[in-house]
Coordinates of C-alpha atoms in Angstrom, one line a residue:
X1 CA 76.8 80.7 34.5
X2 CA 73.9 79.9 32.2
X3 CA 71.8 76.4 33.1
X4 CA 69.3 76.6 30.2
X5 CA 65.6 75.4 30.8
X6 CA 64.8 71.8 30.9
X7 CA 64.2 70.7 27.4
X8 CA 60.4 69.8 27.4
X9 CA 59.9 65.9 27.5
X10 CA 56.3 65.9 27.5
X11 CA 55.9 64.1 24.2
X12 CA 58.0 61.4 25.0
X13 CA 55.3 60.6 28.5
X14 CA 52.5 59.8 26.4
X15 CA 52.0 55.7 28.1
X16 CA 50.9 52.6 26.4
X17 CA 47.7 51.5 27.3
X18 CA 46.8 48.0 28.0
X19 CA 44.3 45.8 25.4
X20 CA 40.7 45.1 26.5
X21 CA 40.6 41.9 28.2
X22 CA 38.7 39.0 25.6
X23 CA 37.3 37.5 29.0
X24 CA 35.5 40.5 29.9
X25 CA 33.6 41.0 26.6
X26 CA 32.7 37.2 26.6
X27 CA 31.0 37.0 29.6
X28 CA 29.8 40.3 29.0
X29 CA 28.3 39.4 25.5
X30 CA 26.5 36.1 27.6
X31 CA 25.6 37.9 29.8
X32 CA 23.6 40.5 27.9
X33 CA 22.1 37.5 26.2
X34 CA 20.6 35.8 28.9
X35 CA 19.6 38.6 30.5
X36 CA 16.8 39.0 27.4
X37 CA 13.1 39.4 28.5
X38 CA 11.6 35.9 28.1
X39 CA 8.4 35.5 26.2
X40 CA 5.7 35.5 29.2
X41 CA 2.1 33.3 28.7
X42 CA -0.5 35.4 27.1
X43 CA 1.6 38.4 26.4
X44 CA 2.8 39.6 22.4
X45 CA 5.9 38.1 21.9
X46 CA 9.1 40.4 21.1
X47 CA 9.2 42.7 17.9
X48 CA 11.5 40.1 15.7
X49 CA 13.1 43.5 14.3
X50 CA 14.0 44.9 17.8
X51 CA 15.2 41.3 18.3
X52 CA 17.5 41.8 15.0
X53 CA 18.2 45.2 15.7
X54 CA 20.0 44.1 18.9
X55 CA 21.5 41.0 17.7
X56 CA 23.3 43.3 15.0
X57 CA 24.6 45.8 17.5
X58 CA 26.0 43.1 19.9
X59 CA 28.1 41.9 16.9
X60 CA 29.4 45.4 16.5
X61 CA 30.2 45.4 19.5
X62 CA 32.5 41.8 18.9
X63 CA 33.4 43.4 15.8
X64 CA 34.7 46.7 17.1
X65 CA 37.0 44.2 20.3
X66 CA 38.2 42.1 17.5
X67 CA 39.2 44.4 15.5
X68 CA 41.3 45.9 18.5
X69 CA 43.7 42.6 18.4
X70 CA 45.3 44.2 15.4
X71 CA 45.2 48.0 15.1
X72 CA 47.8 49.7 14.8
X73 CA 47.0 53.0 13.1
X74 CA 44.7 55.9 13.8
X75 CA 42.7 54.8 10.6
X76 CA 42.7 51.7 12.3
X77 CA 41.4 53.2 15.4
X78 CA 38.9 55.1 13.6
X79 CA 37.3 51.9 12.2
X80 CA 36.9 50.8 16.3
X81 CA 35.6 53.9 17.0
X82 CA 32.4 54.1 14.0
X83 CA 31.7 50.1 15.0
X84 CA 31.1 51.2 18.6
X85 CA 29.2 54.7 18.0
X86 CA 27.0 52.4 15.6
X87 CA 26.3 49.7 18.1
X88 CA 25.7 52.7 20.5
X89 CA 22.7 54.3 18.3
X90 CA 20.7 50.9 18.9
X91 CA 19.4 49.4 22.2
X92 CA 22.0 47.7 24.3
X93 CA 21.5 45.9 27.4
X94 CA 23.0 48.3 30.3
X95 CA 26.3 46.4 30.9
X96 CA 27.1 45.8 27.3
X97 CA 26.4 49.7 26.7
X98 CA 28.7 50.2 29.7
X99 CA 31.2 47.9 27.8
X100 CA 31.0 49.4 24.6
X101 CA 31.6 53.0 26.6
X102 CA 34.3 51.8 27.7
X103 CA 36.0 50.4 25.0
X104 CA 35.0 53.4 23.2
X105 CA 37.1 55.4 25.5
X106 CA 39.8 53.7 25.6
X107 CA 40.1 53.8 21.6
X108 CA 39.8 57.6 21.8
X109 CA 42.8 57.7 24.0
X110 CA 44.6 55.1 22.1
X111 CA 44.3 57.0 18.9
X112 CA 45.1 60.1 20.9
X113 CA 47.9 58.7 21.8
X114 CA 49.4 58.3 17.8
X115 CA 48.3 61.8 17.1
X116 CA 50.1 62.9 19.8
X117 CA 53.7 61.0 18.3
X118 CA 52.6 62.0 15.0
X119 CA 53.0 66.0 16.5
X120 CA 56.4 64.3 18.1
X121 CA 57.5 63.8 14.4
X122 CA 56.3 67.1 12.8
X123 CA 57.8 69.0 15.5
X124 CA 61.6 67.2 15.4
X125 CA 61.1 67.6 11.7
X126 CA 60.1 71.2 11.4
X127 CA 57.0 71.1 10.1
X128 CA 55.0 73.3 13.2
X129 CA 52.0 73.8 11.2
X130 CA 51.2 69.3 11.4
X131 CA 52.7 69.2 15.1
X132 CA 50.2 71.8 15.9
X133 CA 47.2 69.7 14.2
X134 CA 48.5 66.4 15.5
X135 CA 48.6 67.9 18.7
X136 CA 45.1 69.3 18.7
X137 CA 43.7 65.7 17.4
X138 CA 45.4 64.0 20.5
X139 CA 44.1 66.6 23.1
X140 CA 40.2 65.9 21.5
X141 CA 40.7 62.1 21.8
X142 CA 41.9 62.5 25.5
X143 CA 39.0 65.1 26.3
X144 CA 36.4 62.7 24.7
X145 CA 38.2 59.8 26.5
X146 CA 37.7 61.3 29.8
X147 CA 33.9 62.5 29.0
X148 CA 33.2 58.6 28.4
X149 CA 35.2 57.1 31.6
X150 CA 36.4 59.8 33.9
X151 CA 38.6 57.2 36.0
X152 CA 40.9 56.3 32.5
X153 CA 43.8 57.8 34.2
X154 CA 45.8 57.2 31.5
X155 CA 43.5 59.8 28.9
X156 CA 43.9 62.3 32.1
X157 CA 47.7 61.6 32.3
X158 CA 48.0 62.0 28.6
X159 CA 45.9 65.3 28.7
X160 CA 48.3 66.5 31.4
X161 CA 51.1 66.3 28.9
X162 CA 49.4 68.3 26.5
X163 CA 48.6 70.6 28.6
X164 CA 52.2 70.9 29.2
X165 CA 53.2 71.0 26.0
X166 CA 50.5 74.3 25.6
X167 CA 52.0 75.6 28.3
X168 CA 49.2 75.3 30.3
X169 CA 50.7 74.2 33.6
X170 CA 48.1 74.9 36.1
X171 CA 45.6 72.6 34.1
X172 CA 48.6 70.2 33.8
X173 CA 49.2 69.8 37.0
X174 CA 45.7 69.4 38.0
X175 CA 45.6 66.2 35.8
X176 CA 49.1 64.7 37.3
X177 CA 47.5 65.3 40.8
X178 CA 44.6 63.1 39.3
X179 CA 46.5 61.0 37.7
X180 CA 48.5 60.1 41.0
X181 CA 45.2 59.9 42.9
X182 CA 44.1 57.0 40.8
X183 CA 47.3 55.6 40.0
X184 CA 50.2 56.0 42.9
X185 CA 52.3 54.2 41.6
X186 CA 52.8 55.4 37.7
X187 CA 56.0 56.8 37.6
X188 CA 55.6 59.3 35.0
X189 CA 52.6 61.3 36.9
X190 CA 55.3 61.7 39.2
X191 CA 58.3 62.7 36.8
X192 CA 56.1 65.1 34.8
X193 CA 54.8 67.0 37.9
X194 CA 57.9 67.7 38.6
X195 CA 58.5 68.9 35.5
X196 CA 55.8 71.2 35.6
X197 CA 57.0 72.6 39.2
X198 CA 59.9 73.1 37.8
X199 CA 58.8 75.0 34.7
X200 CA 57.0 77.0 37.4
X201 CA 60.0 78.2 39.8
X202 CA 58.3 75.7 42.4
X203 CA 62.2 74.0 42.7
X204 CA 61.4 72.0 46.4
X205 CA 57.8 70.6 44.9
X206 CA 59.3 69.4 41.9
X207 CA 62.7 67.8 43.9
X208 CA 59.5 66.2 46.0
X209 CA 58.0 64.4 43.0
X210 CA 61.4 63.3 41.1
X211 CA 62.2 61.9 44.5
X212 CA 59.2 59.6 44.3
X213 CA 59.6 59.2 41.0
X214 CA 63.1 57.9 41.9
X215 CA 61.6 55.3 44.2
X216 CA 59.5 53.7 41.6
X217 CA 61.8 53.8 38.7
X218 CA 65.4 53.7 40.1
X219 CA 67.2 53.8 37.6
X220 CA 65.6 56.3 35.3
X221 CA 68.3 59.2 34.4
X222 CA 66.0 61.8 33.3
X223 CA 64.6 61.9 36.9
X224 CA 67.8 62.5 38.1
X225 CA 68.5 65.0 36.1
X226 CA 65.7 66.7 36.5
X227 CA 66.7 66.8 40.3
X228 CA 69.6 67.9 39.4
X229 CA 68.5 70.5 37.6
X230 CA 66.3 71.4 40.7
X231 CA 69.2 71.6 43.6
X232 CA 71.2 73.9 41.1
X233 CA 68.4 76.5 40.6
X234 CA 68.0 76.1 44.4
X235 CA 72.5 76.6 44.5
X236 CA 72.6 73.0 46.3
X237 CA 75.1 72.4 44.2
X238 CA 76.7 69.0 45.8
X239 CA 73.5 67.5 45.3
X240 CA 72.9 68.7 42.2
X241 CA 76.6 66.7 41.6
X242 CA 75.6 64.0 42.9
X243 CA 72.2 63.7 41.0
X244 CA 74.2 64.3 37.4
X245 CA 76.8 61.4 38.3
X246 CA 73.3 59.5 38.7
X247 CA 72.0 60.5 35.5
X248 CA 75.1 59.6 33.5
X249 CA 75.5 55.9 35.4
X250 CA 72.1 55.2 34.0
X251 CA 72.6 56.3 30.6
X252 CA 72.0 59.6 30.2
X253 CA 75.4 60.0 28.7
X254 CA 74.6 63.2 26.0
X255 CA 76.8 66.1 25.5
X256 CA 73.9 68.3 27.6
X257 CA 74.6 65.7 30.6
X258 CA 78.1 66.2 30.8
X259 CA 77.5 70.1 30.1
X260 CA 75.1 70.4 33.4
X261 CA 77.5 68.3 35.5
X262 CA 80.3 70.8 34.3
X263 CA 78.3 73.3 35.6
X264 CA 78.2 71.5 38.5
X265 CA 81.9 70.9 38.9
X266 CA 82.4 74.6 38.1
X267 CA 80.2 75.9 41.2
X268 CA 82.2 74.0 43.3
X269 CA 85.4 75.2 41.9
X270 CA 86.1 71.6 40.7
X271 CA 87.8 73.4 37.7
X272 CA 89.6 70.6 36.0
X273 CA 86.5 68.5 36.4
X274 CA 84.7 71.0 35.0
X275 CA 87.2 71.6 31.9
X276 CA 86.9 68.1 31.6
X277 CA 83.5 67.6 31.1
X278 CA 82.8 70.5 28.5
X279 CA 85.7 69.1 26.6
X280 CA 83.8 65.7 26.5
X281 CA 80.3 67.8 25.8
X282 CA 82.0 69.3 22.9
X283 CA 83.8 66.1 21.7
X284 CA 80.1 64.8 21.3
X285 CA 78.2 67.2 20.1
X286 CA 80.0 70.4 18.2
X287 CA 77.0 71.7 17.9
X288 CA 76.1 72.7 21.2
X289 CA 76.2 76.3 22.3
X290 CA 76.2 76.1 26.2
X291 CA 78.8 73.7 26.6
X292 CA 81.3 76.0 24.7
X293 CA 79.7 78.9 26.8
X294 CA 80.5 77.3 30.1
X295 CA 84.4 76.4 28.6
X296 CA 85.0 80.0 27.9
X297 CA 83.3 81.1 31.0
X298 CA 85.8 79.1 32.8
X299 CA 88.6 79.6 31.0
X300 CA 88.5 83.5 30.6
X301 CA 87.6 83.6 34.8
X302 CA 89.0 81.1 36.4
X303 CA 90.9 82.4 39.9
X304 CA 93.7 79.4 38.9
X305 CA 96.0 80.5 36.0
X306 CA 96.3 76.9 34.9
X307 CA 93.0 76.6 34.0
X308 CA 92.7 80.2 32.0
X309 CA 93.2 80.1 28.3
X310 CA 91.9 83.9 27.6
X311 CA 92.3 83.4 23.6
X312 CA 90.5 80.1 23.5
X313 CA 88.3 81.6 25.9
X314 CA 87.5 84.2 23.0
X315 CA 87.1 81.5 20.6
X316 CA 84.9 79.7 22.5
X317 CA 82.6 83.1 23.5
X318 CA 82.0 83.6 20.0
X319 CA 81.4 80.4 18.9
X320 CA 78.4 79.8 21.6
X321 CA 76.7 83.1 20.2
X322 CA 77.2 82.0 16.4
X323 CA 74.9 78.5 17.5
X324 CA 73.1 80.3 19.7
X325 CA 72.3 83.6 18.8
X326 CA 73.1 86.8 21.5
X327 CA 70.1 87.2 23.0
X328 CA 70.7 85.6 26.4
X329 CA 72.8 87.7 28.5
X330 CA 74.6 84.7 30.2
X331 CA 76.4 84.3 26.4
X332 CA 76.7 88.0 26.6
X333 CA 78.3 88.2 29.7
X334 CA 80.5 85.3 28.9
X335 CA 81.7 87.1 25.7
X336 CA 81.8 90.4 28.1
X337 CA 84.5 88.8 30.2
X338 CA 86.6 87.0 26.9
X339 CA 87.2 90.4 25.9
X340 CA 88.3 92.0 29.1
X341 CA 90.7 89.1 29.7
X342 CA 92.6 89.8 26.6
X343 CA 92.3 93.5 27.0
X344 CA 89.4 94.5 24.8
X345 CA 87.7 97.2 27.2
X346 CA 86.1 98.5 24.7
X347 CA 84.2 95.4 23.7
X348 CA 83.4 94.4 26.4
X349 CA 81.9 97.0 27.8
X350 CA 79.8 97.1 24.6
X351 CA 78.9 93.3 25.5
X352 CA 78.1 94.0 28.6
X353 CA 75.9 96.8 28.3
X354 CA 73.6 94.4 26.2
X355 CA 73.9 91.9 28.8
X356 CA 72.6 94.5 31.3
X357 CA 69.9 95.5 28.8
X358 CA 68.4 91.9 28.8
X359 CA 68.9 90.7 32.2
X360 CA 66.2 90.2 34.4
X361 CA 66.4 93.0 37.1
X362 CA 67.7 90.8 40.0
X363 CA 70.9 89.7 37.9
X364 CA 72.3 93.2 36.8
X365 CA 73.7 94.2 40.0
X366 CA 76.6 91.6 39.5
X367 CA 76.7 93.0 35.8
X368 CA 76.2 96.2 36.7
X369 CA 79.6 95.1 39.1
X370 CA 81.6 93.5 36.1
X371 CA 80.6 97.1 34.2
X372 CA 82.9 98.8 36.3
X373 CA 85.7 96.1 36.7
X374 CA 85.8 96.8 32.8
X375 CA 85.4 100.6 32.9
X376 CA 88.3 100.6 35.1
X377 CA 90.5 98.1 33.3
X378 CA 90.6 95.2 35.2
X379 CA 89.4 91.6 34.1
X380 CA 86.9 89.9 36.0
X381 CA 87.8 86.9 38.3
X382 CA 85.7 84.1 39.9
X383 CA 85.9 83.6 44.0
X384 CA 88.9 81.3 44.2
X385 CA 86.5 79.6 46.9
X386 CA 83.3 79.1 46.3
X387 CA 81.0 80.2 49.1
X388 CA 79.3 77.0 50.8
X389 CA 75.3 76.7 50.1
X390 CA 74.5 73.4 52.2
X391 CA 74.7 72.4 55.1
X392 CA 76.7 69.4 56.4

């Protein structure tokens, strides 16, 4: 039974940052002021142009926070940026220039993070070629947000997630671990570890960080699915169950939600459960392969007759592999054992001779097994009990 791999969430982590506090820059601004070099008896007084000079970069400075209160866009972001890297070419007393670094940095990582749902956009809407530029823009703004302030665990939690979204895990998970270190308690550092462990086979680490991402956002669904998703791979499927009744109860309620608890259901031979919720996954998205893969699955090798349908079961085989194409060998399979259940040896031990041919080499045994049920004749039939995988 096919559980596909999570769909990537990474664009949807990128956080809101808070505003630069007016309080700070005011006494800041004094500060810098009355911390001027006063004229000393008998000594040249201050160069009135220096004294210009750095009158006119402290009210780039002002200028560049003001015109934070309002932005909105990246152009509007880029105007921030240009007022502080022009304050920043003059002399600035050492707590302003800190300041300005500062705010500089988080603008970078604020404009990063439009860039990075402006690649959100393209990338729903087709257009790779833009996602693939946006995404590039965003991942600069986060670097040079870092390189100014390298505790703005937000820039390195945001870098994380395009790492992610590269597909480069190792340095993604290096920035969640930093990210956590600086910020314990931000959820998402938590959520999107876990979904790098579990992009990465590591099924017990990332059940460790949905867990704690659990206990600071209870009531987040895609952590519990994500769980979920984690116990099945590891075949704890009555936690798995349990973590998919979560994810539904708090609003996860999408045809792929009630098409993973299905699965679940169907593991535990809970087969009218399971019919049930692939009926309900189709009813709400017709469009969705897996859901009518798992139906036929269960309805061409069910061990109870009342739950079999083999010609709806063929229908259903078919129609996964027109949405879906036939290059996973779980749709292959599936289609293998439609055929067999109405008879047509033939077929499907074509089917399942390319579901043998793309398998990875620890499934085809079982394949390899079904092969011969079909060479022989005989349909292929699920365990009428499920054998137990936890532990009470």
């Amino acid at each position: 039974m096919l559980l596909q791999t999570l769909p990537c969430k990474w664009r949807e982590t990128i956080a809101r940052s808070c505003r630069v506090g007016s309080l700070l820059l005011f006494v800041l601004l004094i500060h810098a002021k009355t911390a001027e070099p006063q004229t000393a008896p008998n000594k040249r007084s201050p160069d009135p142009d220096a004294r210009k000079l750095l009158t006119q970069n402290r009210h780039l400075v002002t200028q560049a926070y003001k015109a934070t209160q309002d932005a909105q866009t990246a152009d509007d972001f880029d105007n921030v940026i240009s007022l502080c890297e022009q304050a920043m070419l003059g002399e600035l007393p050492k707590k302003l220039l800190q300041y300005t670094k500062d705010l500089l940095s988080w603008t970078h990582n604020k404009r990063g993070e439009i860039y990075a749902r402006q690649a959100n956009d393209a990338a729903e809407q087709g257009n790779l070629e833009t996602a693939v530029d946006m995404d590039s823009r965003a991942m600069k703004d986060f670097e040079t947000s870092i390189s100014l302030d390298g505790r703005r665990w937000r820039a390195i939690h945001n870098r994380g997630v395009s790492y992610a979204i590269l597909g480069k895990f190792d340095q993604a998970t290096e920035d969640f671990d930093r990210t956590i270190e600086l910020r314990p308690n931000f959820s998402k550092a938590w959520f999107n570890r876990g979904e790098v462990g579990y992009e990465q086979k590591d099924f017990e680490g990332a059940v460790h960080d949905y867990t704690e991402s659990i206990r600071l956002n209870p009531e987040d669904p895609g952590a519990y699915s994500g769980r979920a998703h984690s116990h099945y791979r590891m075949g704890r499927y009555r936690e798995a169950l349990a973590d998919y009744d979560q994810a539904l109860e708090f609003g996860e309620k999408d045809a792929l939600a009630y098409t993973d608890r299905g699965d679940a259901h169907h593991r535990l031979g809970h087969w009218q459960r399971a019919a049930s919720d692939y009926r309900r996954a189709i009813k709400l998205d017709e469009g969705l392969g897996r859901a009518y893969q798992g139906a036929a699955w269960l309805m061409a090798t069910c061990p109870d007759k009342r739950y079999r349908n083999h010609e709806r079961a063929l229908q259903a085989a078919h129609k996964a592999i027109e949405l879906d194409g036939d290059e996973d060998h779980h749709y292959l399979d599936t289609l293998a054992a439609a055929q067999a259940a109405n008879d047509n040896y033939e077929e499907a031990i074509s089917e399942i001779e390319q579901a043998i041919e793309l398998a990875p080499e620890n499934e085809t045994g079982k394949l390899r097994d079904r092969l011969k049920l079909y060479q022989e004749k005989k349909p292929y039939r699920q365990a009428s009990r499920p054998r137990r995988t936890t532990r009470r």
